Amino acid sequence: MLTDDIKQEIRGSLAKIAGVMPAFKARPGQRVMIAEVARAFAASQQGKSDKDKSPVNTGSTFVCVNGGTGIGKSLAYVLPGALIARRREKKLVISSSTVALQEQLVRKDLPLFLPAAGVHMKYELAKGRTRFVCEHKLRRVIEDMRQLGMFPGNATEDAPDGHIGVYETLLKDFESGQWDGDRDTIERIDDAQWSTITTDRHGCLSRRCPNYKTCAQVNYPGLKAGA
């Protein structure tokens, strides 16, 4: 249930943002979206079973919003989500369709709006396995290309572009710590090349991998901020 005190807290946070950022002006569409998102979060509650007092879902809700450009969608779902999650001592998970939007939220929107709203929360960027290099596959690709290079006319048979130097440089930078294995921090490789040196959960060897201890995903520190 969306109580009056939650509504007041959301209004108060918007007022704080307006006070800190004179150029900020809540748009009518944004206010409607904030209200709908807040109602959806508030309606999804967790209660206790009468038998063993274990948590049970007492309500799950969905809200679908078609917000045009300039509505201020990020703030419209982050603010009510953050406030309600904090009240319930829960984690708020925001899933986006692109990594670019995730990074915009963590690098720009959250550092801008949360402090202005007086909301103190820690947040972290999480990425899927295919955004990281698979060291095992990278080493295997390099070895295969080196062996192919031993036979005239076959040097590029199994390589997207035949440029073994690209892969060797990536491995060198990864081993030296100059590159953390994150796909989004390099520009010198295209999608076809990348697909040969990453893996999804089905192809991952996990702890059986000989390179598990230095795995880019396992050791990725993430982008953490907030208080």
GROMACS .gro file of C-alpha atoms in nm:
model
  227
    1MET     CA    1   0.000   0.000   0.000
    2LEU     CA    2   0.127   0.345  -0.091
    3THR     CA    3   0.097   0.526   0.241
    4ASP     CA    4   0.081   0.900   0.296
    5ASP     CA    5   0.424   0.909   0.458
    6ILE     CA    6   0.583   0.746   0.152
    7LYS     CA    7   0.407   0.996  -0.073
    8GLN     CA    8   0.531   1.279   0.142
    9GLU     CA    9   0.886   1.146   0.136
   10ILE     CA   10   0.879   1.131  -0.245
   11ARG     CA   11   0.742   1.486  -0.265
   12GLY     CA   12   1.001   1.605  -0.017
   13SER     CA   13   1.282   1.447  -0.220
   14LEU     CA   14   1.160   1.617  -0.537
   15ALA     CA   15   1.150   1.947  -0.351
   16LYS     CA   16   1.510   1.893  -0.234
   17ILE     CA   17   1.622   1.826  -0.591
   18ALA     CA   18   1.452   2.145  -0.709
   19GLY     CA   19   1.621   2.338  -0.428
   20VAL     CA   20   1.968   2.210  -0.511
   21MET     CA   21   1.924   2.220  -0.889
   22PRO     CA   22   1.747   2.544  -0.988
   23ALA     CA   23   1.719   2.430  -1.351
   24PHE     CA   24   1.528   2.118  -1.246
   25LYS     CA   25   1.156   2.119  -1.308
   26ALA     CA   26   0.940   1.812  -1.259
   27ARG     CA   27   0.733   1.749  -1.570
   28PRO     CA   28   0.366   1.642  -1.554
   29GLY     CA   29   0.445   1.315  -1.733
   30GLN     CA   30   0.730   1.249  -1.493
   31ARG     CA   31   0.506   1.303  -1.189
   32VAL     CA   32   0.250   1.059  -1.329
   33MET     CA   33   0.521   0.800  -1.388
   34ILE     CA   34   0.662   0.849  -1.036
   35ALA     CA   35   0.315   0.791  -0.891
   36GLU     CA   36   0.252   0.477  -1.098
   37VAL     CA   37   0.594   0.328  -1.022
   38ALA     CA   38   0.554   0.405  -0.653
   39ARG     CA   39   0.214   0.234  -0.646
   40ALA     CA   40   0.355  -0.071  -0.821
   41PHE     CA   41   0.644  -0.103  -0.574
   42ALA     CA   42   0.419  -0.042  -0.275
   43ALA     CA   43   0.168  -0.305  -0.387
   44SER     CA   44   0.435  -0.576  -0.404
   45GLN     CA   45   0.489  -0.668  -0.042
   46GLN     CA   46   0.637  -0.954   0.150
   47GLY     CA   47   0.456  -1.102   0.446
   48LYS     CA   48   0.507  -1.394   0.684
   49SER     CA   49   0.358  -1.740   0.665
   50ASP     CA   50   0.130  -1.824   0.958
   51LYS     CA   51   0.286  -2.172   0.984
   52ASP     CA   52   0.659  -2.117   0.997
   53LYS     CA   53   0.688  -1.738   0.970
   54SER     CA   54   0.885  -1.775   0.646
   55PRO     CA   55   0.856  -1.492   0.388
   56VAL     CA   56   0.581  -1.528   0.130
   57ASN     CA   57   0.478  -1.301  -0.155
   58THR     CA   58   0.155  -1.122  -0.080
   59GLY     CA   59   0.146  -0.923  -0.401
   60SER     CA   60   0.333  -0.891  -0.731
   61THR     CA   61   0.261  -0.605  -0.966
   62PHE     CA   62   0.370  -0.476  -1.305
   63VAL     CA   63   0.355  -0.131  -1.457
   64CYS     CA   64   0.421  -0.054  -1.823
   65VAL     CA   65   0.506   0.305  -1.914
   66ASN     CA   66   0.554   0.452  -2.260
   67GLY     CA   67   0.756   0.762  -2.180
   68GLY     CA   68   0.873   0.994  -2.453
   69THR     CA   69   1.211   1.160  -2.479
   70GLY     CA   70   1.264   1.427  -2.216
   71ILE     CA   71   1.009   1.293  -1.967
   72GLY     CA   72   1.280   1.216  -1.713
   73LYS     CA   73   1.223   0.842  -1.690
   74SER     CA   74   1.540   0.757  -1.499
   75LEU     CA   75   1.447   0.973  -1.202
   76ALA     CA   76   1.084   0.861  -1.227
   77TYR     CA   77   1.168   0.499  -1.149
   78VAL     CA   78   1.488   0.543  -0.949
   79LEU     CA   79   1.348   0.780  -0.686
   80PRO     CA   80   1.039   0.584  -0.574
   81GLY     CA   81   1.224   0.256  -0.613
   82ALA     CA   82   1.517   0.372  -0.400
   83LEU     CA   83   1.300   0.522  -0.127
   84ILE     CA   84   1.071   0.221  -0.094
   85ALA     CA   85   1.362  -0.026  -0.110
   86ARG     CA   86   1.540   0.165   0.167
   87ARG     CA   87   1.231   0.163   0.386
   88ARG     CA   88   1.199  -0.213   0.348
   89GLU     CA   89   1.572  -0.275   0.377
   90LYS     CA   90   1.575  -0.441   0.035
   91LYS     CA   91   1.803  -0.423  -0.268
   92LEU     CA   92   1.669  -0.247  -0.575
   93VAL     CA   93   1.766  -0.413  -0.904
   94ILE     CA   94   1.742  -0.208  -1.223
   95SER     CA   95   1.782  -0.401  -1.547
   96SER     CA   96   1.832  -0.209  -1.872
   97SER     CA   97   1.831  -0.313  -2.236
   98THR     CA   98   2.180  -0.175  -2.300
   99VAL     CA   99   2.507  -0.143  -2.110
  100ALA     CA  100   2.519   0.221  -2.219
  101LEU     CA  101   2.204   0.297  -2.018
  102GLN     CA  102   2.342   0.109  -1.717
  103GLU     CA  103   2.658   0.318  -1.725
  104GLN     CA  104   2.457   0.636  -1.769
  105LEU     CA  105   2.263   0.552  -1.454
  106VAL     CA  106   2.570   0.469  -1.246
  107ARG     CA  107   2.807   0.734  -1.379
  108LYS     CA  108   2.565   1.023  -1.428
  109ASP     CA  109   2.206   0.993  -1.309
  110LEU     CA  110   2.247   0.830  -0.967
  111PRO     CA  111   2.543   1.047  -0.857
  112LEU     CA  112   2.343   1.352  -0.963
  113PHE     CA  113   1.996   1.284  -0.828
  114LEU     CA  114   2.041   1.073  -0.514
  115PRO     CA  115   2.260   1.323  -0.322
  116ALA     CA  116   2.036   1.610  -0.437
  117ALA     CA  117   1.731   1.419  -0.308
  118GLY     CA  118   1.902   1.348   0.022
  119VAL     CA  119   1.897   0.973  -0.044
  120HIS     CA  120   2.212   0.794   0.077
  121MET     CA  121   2.250   0.456  -0.087
  122LYS     CA  122   2.527   0.235  -0.224
  123TYR     CA  123   2.491   0.122  -0.582
  124GLU     CA  124   2.685  -0.102  -0.815
  125LEU     CA  125   2.699  -0.180  -1.186
  126ALA     CA  126   2.667  -0.548  -1.277
  127LYS     CA  127   2.734  -0.692  -1.623
  128GLY     CA  128   2.671  -1.025  -1.791
  129ARG     CA  129   2.936  -1.285  -1.862
  130THR     CA  130   2.958  -1.205  -2.234
  131ARG     CA  131   3.077  -0.852  -2.155
  132PHE     CA  132   3.404  -1.002  -2.028
  133VAL     CA  133   3.686  -1.178  -2.207
  134CYS     CA  134   3.726  -1.551  -2.154
  135GLU     CA  135   4.098  -1.585  -2.092
  136HIS     CA  136   4.086  -1.956  -2.169
  137LYS     CA  137   3.931  -1.894  -2.513
  138LEU     CA  138   4.163  -1.601  -2.583
  139ARG     CA  139   4.470  -1.816  -2.521
  140ARG     CA  140   4.324  -2.098  -2.729
  141VAL     CA  141   4.249  -1.867  -3.024
  142ILE     CA  142   4.604  -1.730  -3.017
  143GLU     CA  143   4.753  -2.080  -3.004
  144ASP     CA  144   4.531  -2.201  -3.291
  145MET     CA  145   4.625  -1.903  -3.506
  146ARG     CA  146   4.994  -1.953  -3.436
  147GLN     CA  147   4.970  -2.314  -3.542
  148LEU     CA  148   4.780  -2.223  -3.858
  149GLY     CA  149   5.050  -1.970  -3.938
  150MET     CA  150   5.301  -2.252  -3.962
  151PHE     CA  151   5.133  -2.371  -4.282
  152PRO     CA  152   5.143  -2.146  -4.592
  153GLY     CA  153   4.801  -2.032  -4.709
  154ASN     CA  154   4.621  -2.130  -4.389
  155ALA     CA  155   4.712  -1.839  -4.159
  156THR     CA  156   4.366  -1.682  -4.168
  157GLU     CA  157   4.150  -1.992  -4.207
  158ASP     CA  158   3.981  -1.981  -3.865
  159ALA     CA  159   4.026  -1.613  -3.779
  160PRO     CA  160   3.765  -1.340  -3.843
  161ASP     CA  161   4.029  -1.105  -3.981
  162GLY     CA  162   4.359  -1.292  -3.945
  163HIS     CA  163   4.513  -1.022  -3.723
  164ILE     CA  164   4.667  -1.228  -3.450
  165GLY     CA  165   4.832  -0.913  -3.315
  166VAL     CA  166   4.494  -0.787  -3.191
  167TYR     CA  167   4.449  -1.091  -2.970
  168GLU     CA  168   4.811  -1.097  -2.856
  169THR     CA  169   4.788  -0.732  -2.750
  170LEU     CA  170   4.468  -0.799  -2.556
  171LEU     CA  171   4.628  -1.089  -2.374
  172LYS     CA  172   4.940  -0.886  -2.298
  173ASP     CA  173   4.734  -0.596  -2.160
  174PHE     CA  174   4.517  -0.836  -1.958
  175GLU     CA  175   4.815  -1.016  -1.805
  176SER     CA  176   4.985  -0.687  -1.714
  177GLY     CA  177   4.672  -0.540  -1.559
  178GLN     CA  178   4.640  -0.261  -1.815
  179TRP     CA  179   4.305  -0.406  -1.923
  180ASP     CA  180   4.049  -0.559  -1.688
  181GLY     CA  181   3.886  -0.779  -1.952
  182ASP     CA  182   3.577  -0.558  -1.985
  183ARG     CA  183   3.443  -0.538  -2.342
  184ASP     CA  184   3.326  -0.182  -2.286
  185THR     CA  185   3.671  -0.043  -2.210
  186ILE     CA  186   3.831  -0.128  -2.546
  187GLU     CA  187   3.764  -0.005  -2.899
  188ARG     CA  188   4.012  -0.199  -3.111
  189ILE     CA  189   3.801  -0.512  -3.158
  190ASP     CA  190   3.478  -0.568  -3.349
  191ASP     CA  191   3.184  -0.792  -3.260
  192ALA     CA  192   3.302  -1.080  -3.478
  193GLN     CA  193   3.643  -1.083  -3.311
  194TRP     CA  194   3.491  -1.047  -2.966
  195SER     CA  195   3.256  -1.342  -3.014
  196THR     CA  196   3.558  -1.574  -3.047
  197ILE     CA  197   3.707  -1.477  -2.709
  198THR     CA  198   3.406  -1.455  -2.479
  199THR     CA  199   3.157  -1.711  -2.355
  200ASP     CA  200   2.810  -1.744  -2.210
  201ARG     CA  201   2.708  -1.951  -1.909
  202HIS     CA  202   2.667  -2.262  -2.122
  203GLY     CA  203   3.025  -2.252  -2.246
  204CYS     CA  204   3.187  -2.137  -1.921
  205LEU     CA  205   3.397  -2.401  -1.746
  206SER     CA  206   3.358  -2.220  -1.414
  207ARG     CA  207   3.587  -2.362  -1.143
  208ARG     CA  208   3.707  -2.633  -1.382
  209CYS     CA  209   3.868  -2.367  -1.601
  210PRO     CA  210   4.250  -2.355  -1.581
  211ASN     CA  211   4.226  -1.975  -1.579
  212TYR     CA  212   3.953  -1.949  -1.315
  213LYS     CA  213   4.170  -1.767  -1.059
  214THR     CA  214   4.244  -1.487  -1.306
  215CYS     CA  215   3.896  -1.485  -1.467
  216ALA     CA  216   3.795  -1.134  -1.570
  217GLN     CA  217   3.435  -1.173  -1.454
  218VAL     CA  218   3.520  -1.339  -1.123
  219ASN     CA  219   3.769  -1.065  -1.037
  220TYR     CA  220   3.578  -0.770  -1.182
  221PRO     CA  221   3.555  -0.511  -0.902
  222GLY     CA  222   3.245  -0.349  -1.049
  223LEU     CA  223   3.161   0.016  -1.049
  224LYS     CA  224   3.053   0.099  -0.696
  225ALA     CA  225   2.958   0.432  -0.550
  226GLY     CA  226   2.717   0.599  -0.313
  227ALA     CA  227   2.704   0.599   0.062
   0.00000   0.00000   0.00000
